[in-house]
Short mmCIF file of C-alpha atoms and ligand atoms in Angstrom, two decimals:
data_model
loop_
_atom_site.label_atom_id
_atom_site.label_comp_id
_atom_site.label_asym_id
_atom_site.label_seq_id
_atom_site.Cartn_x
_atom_site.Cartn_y
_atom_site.Cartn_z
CA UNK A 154 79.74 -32.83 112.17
CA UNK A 155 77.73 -36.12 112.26
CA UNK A 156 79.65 -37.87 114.48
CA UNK A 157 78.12 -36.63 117.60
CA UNK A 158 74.79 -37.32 116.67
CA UNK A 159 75.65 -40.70 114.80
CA UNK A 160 77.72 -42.04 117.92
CA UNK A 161 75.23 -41.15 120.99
CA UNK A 162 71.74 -42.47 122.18
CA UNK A 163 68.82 -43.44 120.17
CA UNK A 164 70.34 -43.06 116.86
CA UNK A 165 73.78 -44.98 117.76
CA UNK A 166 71.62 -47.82 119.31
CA UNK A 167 69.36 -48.50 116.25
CA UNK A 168 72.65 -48.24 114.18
CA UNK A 169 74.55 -50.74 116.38
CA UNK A 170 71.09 -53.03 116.13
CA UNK A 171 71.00 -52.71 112.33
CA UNK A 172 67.92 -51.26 112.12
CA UNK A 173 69.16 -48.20 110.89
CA UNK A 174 72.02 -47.68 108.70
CA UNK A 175 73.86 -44.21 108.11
CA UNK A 176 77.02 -44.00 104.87
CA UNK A 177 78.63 -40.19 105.19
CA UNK A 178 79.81 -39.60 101.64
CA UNK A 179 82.49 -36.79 101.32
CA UNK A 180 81.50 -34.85 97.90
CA UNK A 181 85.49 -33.75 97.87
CA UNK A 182 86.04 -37.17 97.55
CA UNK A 183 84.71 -37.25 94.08
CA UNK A 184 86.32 -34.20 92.59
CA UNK A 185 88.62 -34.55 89.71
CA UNK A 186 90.16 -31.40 90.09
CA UNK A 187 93.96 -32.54 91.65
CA UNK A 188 92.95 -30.14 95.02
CA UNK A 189 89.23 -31.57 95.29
CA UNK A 190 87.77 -28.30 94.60
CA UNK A 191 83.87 -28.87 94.70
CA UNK A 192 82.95 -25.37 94.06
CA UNK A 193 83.18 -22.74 91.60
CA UNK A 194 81.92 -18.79 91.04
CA UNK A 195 78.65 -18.10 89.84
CA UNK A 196 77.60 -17.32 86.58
CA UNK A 197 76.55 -13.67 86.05
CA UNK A 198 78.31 -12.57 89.09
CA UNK A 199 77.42 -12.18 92.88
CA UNK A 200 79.38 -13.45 96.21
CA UNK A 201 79.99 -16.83 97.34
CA UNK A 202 80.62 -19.90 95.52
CA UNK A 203 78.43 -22.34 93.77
CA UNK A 204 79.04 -26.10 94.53
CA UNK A 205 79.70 -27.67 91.31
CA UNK A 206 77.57 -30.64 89.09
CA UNK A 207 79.89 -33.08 88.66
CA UNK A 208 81.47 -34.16 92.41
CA UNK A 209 77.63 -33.86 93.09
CA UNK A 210 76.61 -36.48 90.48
CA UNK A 211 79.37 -38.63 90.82
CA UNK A 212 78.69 -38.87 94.92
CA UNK A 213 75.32 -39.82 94.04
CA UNK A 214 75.94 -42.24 91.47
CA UNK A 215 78.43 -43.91 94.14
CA UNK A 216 75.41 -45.02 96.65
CA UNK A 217 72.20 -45.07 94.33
CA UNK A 218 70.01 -47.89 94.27
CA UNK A 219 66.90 -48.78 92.28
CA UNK A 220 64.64 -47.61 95.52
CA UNK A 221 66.65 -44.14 96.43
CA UNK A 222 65.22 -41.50 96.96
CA UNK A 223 66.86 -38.20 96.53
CA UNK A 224 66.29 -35.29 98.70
CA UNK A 225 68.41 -31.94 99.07
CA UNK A 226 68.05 -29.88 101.86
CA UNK A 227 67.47 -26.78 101.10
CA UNK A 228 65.91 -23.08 101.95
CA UNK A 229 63.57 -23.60 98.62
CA UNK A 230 61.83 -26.81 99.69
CA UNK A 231 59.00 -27.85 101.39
CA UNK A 232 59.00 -27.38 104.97
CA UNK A 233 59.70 -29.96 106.79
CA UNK A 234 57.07 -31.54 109.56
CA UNK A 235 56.12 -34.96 111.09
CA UNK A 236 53.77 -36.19 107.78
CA UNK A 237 56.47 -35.56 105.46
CA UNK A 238 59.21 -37.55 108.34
CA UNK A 239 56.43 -40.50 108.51
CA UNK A 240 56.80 -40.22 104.37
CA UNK A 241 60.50 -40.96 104.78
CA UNK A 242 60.41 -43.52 107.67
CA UNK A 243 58.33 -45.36 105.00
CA UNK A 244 61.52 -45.43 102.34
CA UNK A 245 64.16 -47.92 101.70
CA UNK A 246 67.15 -45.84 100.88
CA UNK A 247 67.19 -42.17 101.05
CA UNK A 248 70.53 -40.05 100.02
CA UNK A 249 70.36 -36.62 101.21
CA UNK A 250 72.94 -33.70 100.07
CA UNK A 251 73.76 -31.18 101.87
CA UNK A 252 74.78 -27.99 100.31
CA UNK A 253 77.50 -25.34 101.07
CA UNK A 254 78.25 -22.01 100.66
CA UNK A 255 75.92 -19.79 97.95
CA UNK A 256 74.33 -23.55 97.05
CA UNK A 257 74.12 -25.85 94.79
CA UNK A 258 74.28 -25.58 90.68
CA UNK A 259 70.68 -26.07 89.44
CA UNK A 260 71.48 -28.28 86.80
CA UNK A 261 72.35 -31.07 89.54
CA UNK A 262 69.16 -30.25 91.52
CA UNK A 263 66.87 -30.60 88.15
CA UNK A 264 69.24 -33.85 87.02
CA UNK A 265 69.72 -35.78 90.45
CA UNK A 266 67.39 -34.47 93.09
CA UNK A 267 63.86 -35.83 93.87
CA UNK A 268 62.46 -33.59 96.61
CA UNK A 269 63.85 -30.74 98.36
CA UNK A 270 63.37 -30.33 101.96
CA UNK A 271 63.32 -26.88 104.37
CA UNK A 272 63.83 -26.95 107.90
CA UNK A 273 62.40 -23.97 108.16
CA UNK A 274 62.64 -20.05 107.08
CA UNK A 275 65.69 -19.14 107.72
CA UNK A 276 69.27 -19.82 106.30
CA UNK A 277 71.22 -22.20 107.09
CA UNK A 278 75.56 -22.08 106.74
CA UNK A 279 75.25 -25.77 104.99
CA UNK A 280 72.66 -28.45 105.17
CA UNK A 281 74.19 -30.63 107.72
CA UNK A 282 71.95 -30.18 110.26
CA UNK A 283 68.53 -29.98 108.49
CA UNK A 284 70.45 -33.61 107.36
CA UNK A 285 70.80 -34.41 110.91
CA UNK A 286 67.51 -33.17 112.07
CA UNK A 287 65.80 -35.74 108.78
CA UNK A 288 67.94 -38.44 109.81
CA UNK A 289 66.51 -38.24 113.68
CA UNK A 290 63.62 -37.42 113.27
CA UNK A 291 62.79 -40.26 110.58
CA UNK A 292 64.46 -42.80 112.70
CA UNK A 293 62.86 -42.44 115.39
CA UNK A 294 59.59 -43.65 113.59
CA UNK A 295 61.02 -46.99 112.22
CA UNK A 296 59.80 -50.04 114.13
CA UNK A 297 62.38 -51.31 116.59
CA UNK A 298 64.23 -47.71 117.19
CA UNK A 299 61.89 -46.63 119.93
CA UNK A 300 59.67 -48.88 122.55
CA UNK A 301 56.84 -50.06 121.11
CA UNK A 302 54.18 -46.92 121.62
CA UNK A 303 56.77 -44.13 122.15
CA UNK A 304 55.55 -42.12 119.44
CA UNK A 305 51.76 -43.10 119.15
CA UNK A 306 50.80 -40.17 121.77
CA UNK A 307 53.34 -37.67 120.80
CA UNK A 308 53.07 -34.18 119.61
CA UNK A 309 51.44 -33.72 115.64
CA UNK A 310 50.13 -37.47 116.22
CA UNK A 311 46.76 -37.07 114.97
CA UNK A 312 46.98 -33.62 114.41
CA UNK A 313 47.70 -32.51 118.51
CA UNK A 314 49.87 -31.45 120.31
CA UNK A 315 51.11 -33.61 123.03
CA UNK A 316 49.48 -32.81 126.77
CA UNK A 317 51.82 -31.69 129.54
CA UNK A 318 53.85 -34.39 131.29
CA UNK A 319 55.04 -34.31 134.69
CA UNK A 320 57.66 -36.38 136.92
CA UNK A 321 58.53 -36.75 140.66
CA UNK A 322 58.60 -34.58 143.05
CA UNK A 323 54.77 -34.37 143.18
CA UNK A 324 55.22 -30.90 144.94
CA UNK A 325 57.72 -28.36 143.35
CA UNK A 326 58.23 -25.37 144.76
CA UNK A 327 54.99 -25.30 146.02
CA UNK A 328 53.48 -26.35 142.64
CA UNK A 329 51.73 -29.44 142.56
CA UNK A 330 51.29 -32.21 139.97
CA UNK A 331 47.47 -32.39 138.41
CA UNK A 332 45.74 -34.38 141.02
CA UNK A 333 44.41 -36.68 138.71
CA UNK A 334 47.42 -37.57 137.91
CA UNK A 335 48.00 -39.16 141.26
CA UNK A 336 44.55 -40.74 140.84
CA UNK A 337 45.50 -43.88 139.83
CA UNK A 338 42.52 -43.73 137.68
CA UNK A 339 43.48 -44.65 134.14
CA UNK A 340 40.29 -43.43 132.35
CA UNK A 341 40.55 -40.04 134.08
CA UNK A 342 43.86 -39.98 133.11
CA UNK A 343 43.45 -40.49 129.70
CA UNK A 344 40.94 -38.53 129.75
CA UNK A 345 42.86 -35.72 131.27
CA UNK A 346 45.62 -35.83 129.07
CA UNK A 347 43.42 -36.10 125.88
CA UNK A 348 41.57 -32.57 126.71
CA UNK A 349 45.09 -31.42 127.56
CA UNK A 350 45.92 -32.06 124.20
CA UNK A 351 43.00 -30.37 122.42
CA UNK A 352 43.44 -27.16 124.93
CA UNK A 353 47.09 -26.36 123.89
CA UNK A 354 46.11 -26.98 120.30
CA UNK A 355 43.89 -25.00 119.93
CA UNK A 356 45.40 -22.47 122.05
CA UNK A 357 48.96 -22.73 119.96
CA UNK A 358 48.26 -24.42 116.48
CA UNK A 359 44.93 -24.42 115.78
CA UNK A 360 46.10 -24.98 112.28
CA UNK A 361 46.84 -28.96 113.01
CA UNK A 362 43.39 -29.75 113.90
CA UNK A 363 43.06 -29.86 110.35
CA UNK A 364 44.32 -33.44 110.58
CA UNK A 365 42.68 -34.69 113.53
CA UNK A 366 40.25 -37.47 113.19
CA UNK A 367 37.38 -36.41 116.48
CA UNK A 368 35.43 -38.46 118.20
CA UNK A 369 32.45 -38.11 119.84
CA UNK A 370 34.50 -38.20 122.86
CA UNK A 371 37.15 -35.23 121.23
CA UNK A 372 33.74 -33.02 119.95
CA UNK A 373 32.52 -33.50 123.89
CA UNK A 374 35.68 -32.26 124.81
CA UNK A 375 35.93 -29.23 122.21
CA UNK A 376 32.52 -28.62 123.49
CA UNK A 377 33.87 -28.06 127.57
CA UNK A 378 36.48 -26.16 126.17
CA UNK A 379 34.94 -23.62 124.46
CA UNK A 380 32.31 -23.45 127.05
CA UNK A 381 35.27 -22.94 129.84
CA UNK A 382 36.47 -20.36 127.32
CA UNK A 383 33.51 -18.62 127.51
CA UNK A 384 32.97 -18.63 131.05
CA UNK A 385 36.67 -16.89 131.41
CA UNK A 386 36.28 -14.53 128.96
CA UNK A 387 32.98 -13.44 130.87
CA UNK A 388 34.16 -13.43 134.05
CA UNK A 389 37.17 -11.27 132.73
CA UNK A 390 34.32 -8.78 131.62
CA UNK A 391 32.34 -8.67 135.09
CA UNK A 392 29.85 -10.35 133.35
C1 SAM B 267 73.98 -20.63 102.84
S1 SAM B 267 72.86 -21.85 102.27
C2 SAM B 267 72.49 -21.32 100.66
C3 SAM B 267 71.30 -20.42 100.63
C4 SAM B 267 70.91 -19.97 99.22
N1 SAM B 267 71.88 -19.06 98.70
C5 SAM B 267 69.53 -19.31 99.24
O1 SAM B 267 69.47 -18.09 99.45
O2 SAM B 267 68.52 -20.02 99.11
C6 SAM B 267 73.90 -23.24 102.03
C7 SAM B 267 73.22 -24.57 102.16
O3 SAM B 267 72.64 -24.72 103.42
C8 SAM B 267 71.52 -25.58 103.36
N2 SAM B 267 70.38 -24.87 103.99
C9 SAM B 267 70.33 -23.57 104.31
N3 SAM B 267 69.17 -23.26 104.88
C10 SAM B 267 68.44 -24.38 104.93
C11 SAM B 267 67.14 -24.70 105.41
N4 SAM B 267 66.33 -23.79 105.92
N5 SAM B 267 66.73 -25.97 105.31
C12 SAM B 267 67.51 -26.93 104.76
N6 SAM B 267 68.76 -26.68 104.29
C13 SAM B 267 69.23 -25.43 104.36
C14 SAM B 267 71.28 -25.91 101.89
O4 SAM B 267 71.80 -27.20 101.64
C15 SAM B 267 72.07 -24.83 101.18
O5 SAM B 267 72.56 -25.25 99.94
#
């Protein structure tokens, strides 16, 4: 399953340039049952199978260092946003396990694991791709992976949303591009984009601008936008 994603684009680049590095560990391979079973029934009954302590802790013990940290992805853990991939991109050595069919024996969890991690609210069949989605996602932010900047205006930065982004043709359809975008007038630009920002914010996740640090510039601009807000929601009534 992670070959794919290992092999192409970003990720395979910073791998090939070292600044990454990515060891799959196969769980099966540290059974020491004679047909690498992993998993077992649960205790007190129910469908599915449990996937066992001891493969688990002996996979661990294979790759831990002093500086791991130990996540498991999981339905139960925190859910997973850009603050808590900036935590990672921050770490060493991270070994994440993925688990399988009903999940994973809690004795492991409380034993091995330091952090659990959600992709969201909904079930997964295994944790392979909330794995792959960490393992993006936090690579992305380590120095060297992207061009220098890449991320600084992207969406959650600074608690926004990123503004909308055009490309060529400048006329689509009949749609055109912003004009100021063909301004060549940086400050308007930036500008532009910044209020662009704050207007699908607040329109979509209010809830980030929680984290935003504002300027006087970004209260000026929350300022026009509830005032445009205002004048819309008038002229909607006749007023
Ligand atoms: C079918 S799920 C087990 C779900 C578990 N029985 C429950 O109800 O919480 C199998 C594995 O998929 C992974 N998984 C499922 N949903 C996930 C999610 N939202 N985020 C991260 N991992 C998930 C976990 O590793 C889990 O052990």
């Amino acid at each position: 399953m992670f070959r794919g994603m290992l092999e192409s684009s970003i990720i395979s680049r910073a791998i090939n340039n070292g600044i990454v590095q990515v060891n799959l560990v196969n769980i099966r391979d540290f059974s020491l049952d004679k047909h690498r079973k992993v998993d077992d029934y649960p205790f007190g009954g129910g469908t599915g199978m449990i996937m066992s302590c001891e493969p688990i802790s002996r996979a661990i013990a294979s790759v831990r260092t002093q500086s791991s940290r130990v996540v498991y992805m999981s339905p139960k853990g925190r859910v997973y946003n850009q603050r808590i991939a900036e935590e990672y991109a921050a770490l060493s050595h991270v070994i994440i396990l993925c688990g399988h069919y009903e999940g994973v024996d809690q004795r492991v969890i409380d034993m091995e694991v330091d952090d659990e991690i959600s992709l969201g609210d909904f079930v997964l069949t295994g944790g392979e791709i909330a794995a792959m989605a960490l393992v993006d996602s936090v690579s992305r932010l380590i120095p060297g992976v992207l061009p220098e900047g890449a991320v600084k205006e992207e969406s959650f930065n600074g608690g926004l949303l990123e503004y909308p982004q055009y490309t060529r043709p400048a006329v689509y359809k009949g749609v055109e591009v912003p004009p100021v975008l063909l301004s060549g007038n940086h400050e308007m630009i930036r500008r532009w984009r910044r209020k662009k920002a704050f207007e699908i914010t607040m329109l979509r996740r209010p809830d980030l601008l929680a984290d935003a640090k504002l300027s006087q510039e970004d209260l000026q601009i929350i300022f026009e936008l509830e005032c445009e807000n205002i004048r819309y929601s008038n002229r909607k009534e006749g007023k």
